mmCIF file of C-alpha atoms in Angstrom:
data_model
loop_
_atom_site.group_PDB
_atom_site.id
_atom_site.type_symbol
_atom_site.label_atom_id
_atom_site.label_comp_id
_atom_site.label_asym_id
_atom_site.label_seq_id
_atom_site.Cartn_x
_atom_site.Cartn_y
_atom_site.Cartn_z
ATOM 1 C CA MET A 27 93.333 80.656 103.829
ATOM 2 C CA PRO A 28 92.261 83.610 105.970
ATOM 3 C CA GLY A 29 89.264 85.437 104.568
ATOM 4 C CA PRO A 30 89.989 87.626 101.557
ATOM 5 C CA ALA A 31 89.392 91.374 101.856
ATOM 6 C CA VAL A 32 86.516 92.574 99.706
ATOM 7 C CA SER A 33 85.716 96.198 98.931
ATOM 8 C CA ALA A 34 82.865 97.780 96.996
ATOM 9 C CA LYS A 35 83.372 101.243 95.512
ATOM 10 C CA ARG A 36 80.294 103.155 94.356
ATOM 11 C CA VAL A 37 81.348 104.555 90.980
ATOM 12 C CA GLN A 38 79.129 107.669 91.119
ATOM 13 C CA THR A 39 80.469 108.916 94.471
ATOM 14 C CA GLY A 40 83.750 107.081 95.108
ATOM 15 C CA ASP A 41 82.437 105.854 98.489
ATOM 16 C CA VAL A 42 84.076 102.567 99.533
ATOM 17 C CA ARG A 43 82.763 99.835 101.821
ATOM 18 C CA SER A 44 85.082 97.058 103.010
ATOM 19 C CA THR A 45 84.540 93.649 104.595
ATOM 20 C CA THR A 46 86.188 90.243 104.902
ATOM 21 C CA ALA A 47 84.872 87.015 103.400
ATOM 22 C CA ASN A 48 84.083 84.268 105.908
ATOM 23 C CA GLU A 49 85.498 80.708 105.934
ATOM 24 C CA THR A 50 83.065 79.634 103.180
ATOM 25 C CA GLY A 51 83.895 82.655 101.002
ATOM 26 C CA ASN A 52 80.661 84.554 101.611
ATOM 27 C CA PHE A 53 80.608 88.285 102.228
ATOM 28 C CA ILE A 54 77.874 90.862 102.802
ATOM 29 C CA PHE A 55 77.617 94.608 102.324
ATOM 30 C CA PRO A 56 74.435 95.569 104.178
ATOM 31 C CA LEU A 57 72.494 98.724 103.354
ATOM 32 C CA VAL A 58 74.340 99.829 100.218
ATOM 33 C CA ASP A 59 72.807 102.508 98.012
ATOM 34 C CA SER A 60 71.533 101.725 94.516
ATOM 35 C CA GLY A 61 74.032 102.361 91.753
ATOM 36 C CA GLU A 62 77.033 101.039 89.883
ATOM 37 C CA TYR A 63 79.842 99.412 91.869
ATOM 38 C CA GLU A 64 83.407 98.182 91.355
ATOM 39 C CA VAL A 65 84.061 95.200 93.653
ATOM 40 C CA THR A 66 87.645 94.182 94.497
ATOM 41 C CA CYS A 67 88.857 90.994 96.197
ATOM 42 C CA THR A 68 92.403 90.679 97.599
ATOM 43 C CA ALA A 69 94.265 88.042 99.617
ATOM 44 C CA ALA A 70 97.939 87.588 100.482
ATOM 45 C CA GLY A 71 99.717 85.424 97.903
ATOM 46 C CA PHE A 72 96.954 85.824 95.299
ATOM 47 C CA LYS A 73 96.350 88.163 92.378
ATOM 48 C CA THR A 74 93.780 90.887 93.001
ATOM 49 C CA GLU A 75 90.502 90.480 91.117
ATOM 50 C CA ILE A 76 88.177 93.336 90.217
ATOM 51 C CA ARG A 77 84.605 93.170 88.936
ATOM 52 C CA CYS A 78 83.426 96.365 87.242
ATOM 53 C CA GLY A 79 79.955 97.431 86.169
ATOM 54 C CA ILE A 80 78.061 95.752 89.016
ATOM 55 C CA VAL A 81 74.680 97.536 89.131
ATOM 56 C CA LEU A 82 72.696 97.135 92.339
ATOM 57 C CA GLU A 83 69.057 98.055 92.915
ATOM 58 C CA LEU A 84 67.299 98.718 96.222
ATOM 59 C CA ASN A 85 66.828 95.543 98.357
ATOM 60 C CA GLN A 86 68.663 93.400 95.793
ATOM 61 C CA LYS A 87 70.756 90.390 96.758
ATOM 62 C CA ALA A 88 73.634 89.905 94.323
ATOM 63 C CA ARG A 89 76.084 87.056 94.014
ATOM 64 C CA ILE A 90 79.587 87.977 92.866
ATOM 65 C CA ASP A 91 81.978 85.039 92.500
ATOM 66 C CA PHE A 92 85.753 85.382 92.591
ATOM 67 C CA GLN A 93 88.314 82.713 91.679
ATOM 68 C CA LEU A 94 91.604 84.026 93.019
ATOM 69 C CA GLN A 95 94.713 82.934 91.125
ATOM 70 C CA VAL A 96 97.990 82.274 92.930
ATOM 71 C CA GLY A 97 100.501 85.040 92.249
ATOM 72 C CA GLN A 98 101.761 88.435 93.272
ATOM 73 C CA GLN A 99 99.429 91.326 93.876
ATOM 74 C CA ALA A 100 99.971 93.974 91.210
ATOM 75 C CA ALA A 101 102.054 96.936 92.332
ATOM 76 C CA PRO A 102 100.359 100.306 91.960
ATOM 77 C CA PHE A 103 101.236 102.120 88.737
ATOM 78 C CA SER A 104 103.333 105.222 89.230
ATOM 79 C CA ARG A 105 104.494 107.896 86.819
ATOM 80 C CA GLY A 106 107.818 108.760 88.373
ATOM 81 C CA GLU A 107 111.186 109.694 86.967
ATOM 82 C CA PRO A 108 112.316 107.583 83.992
ATOM 83 C CA LYS A 109 114.552 104.684 84.957
ATOM 84 C CA LYS A 110 118.239 105.019 84.199
ATOM 85 C CA ASN A 111 119.826 102.499 81.855
ATOM 86 C CA PRO A 112 122.044 100.308 84.075
ATOM 87 C CA ARG A 113 124.508 99.638 81.221
ATOM 88 C CA ARG A 114 125.070 103.305 80.404
ATOM 89 C CA PRO A 115 124.886 105.504 83.507
ATOM 90 C CA GLY A 116 123.163 108.835 83.021
ATOM 91 C CA ARG A 117 121.139 107.783 79.953
ATOM 92 C CA LYS A 118 117.425 107.137 79.907
ATOM 93 C CA SER A 119 116.257 103.706 78.923
ATOM 94 C CA GLY A 120 114.724 103.251 75.478
ATOM 95 C CA LYS A 121 115.846 104.069 71.993
ATOM 96 C CA GLN A 122 115.908 107.420 70.273
ATOM 97 C CA TYR A 123 115.080 107.714 66.600
ATOM 98 C CA GLY A 124 115.708 110.553 64.211
ATOM 99 C CA ARG A 125 118.553 112.561 62.758
ATOM 100 C CA ARG A 126 121.285 114.007 64.808
ATOM 101 C CA GLY A 127 122.534 117.241 63.621
#
């Protein structure tokens, strides 16, 4: 499999660093600032994995293991217009409760 994409987002600032894992699965983010990070690993045909709460100190070497599972990458969540009910055009999906009057 081609190397998975790995990104590290510093929680305090939102800064993101990205790299690609090598053929043995190793990846390096040189010269990152101390702080809390969210590390994400993605690869085509596999589910995305995220590790939260990774706290790094100055000059620290950290090992973060990922075990990617076969499957679809999750689609981004969106708050758009409600979906229409395909069986009853023009009506929103879901049930309504209460009195009609």
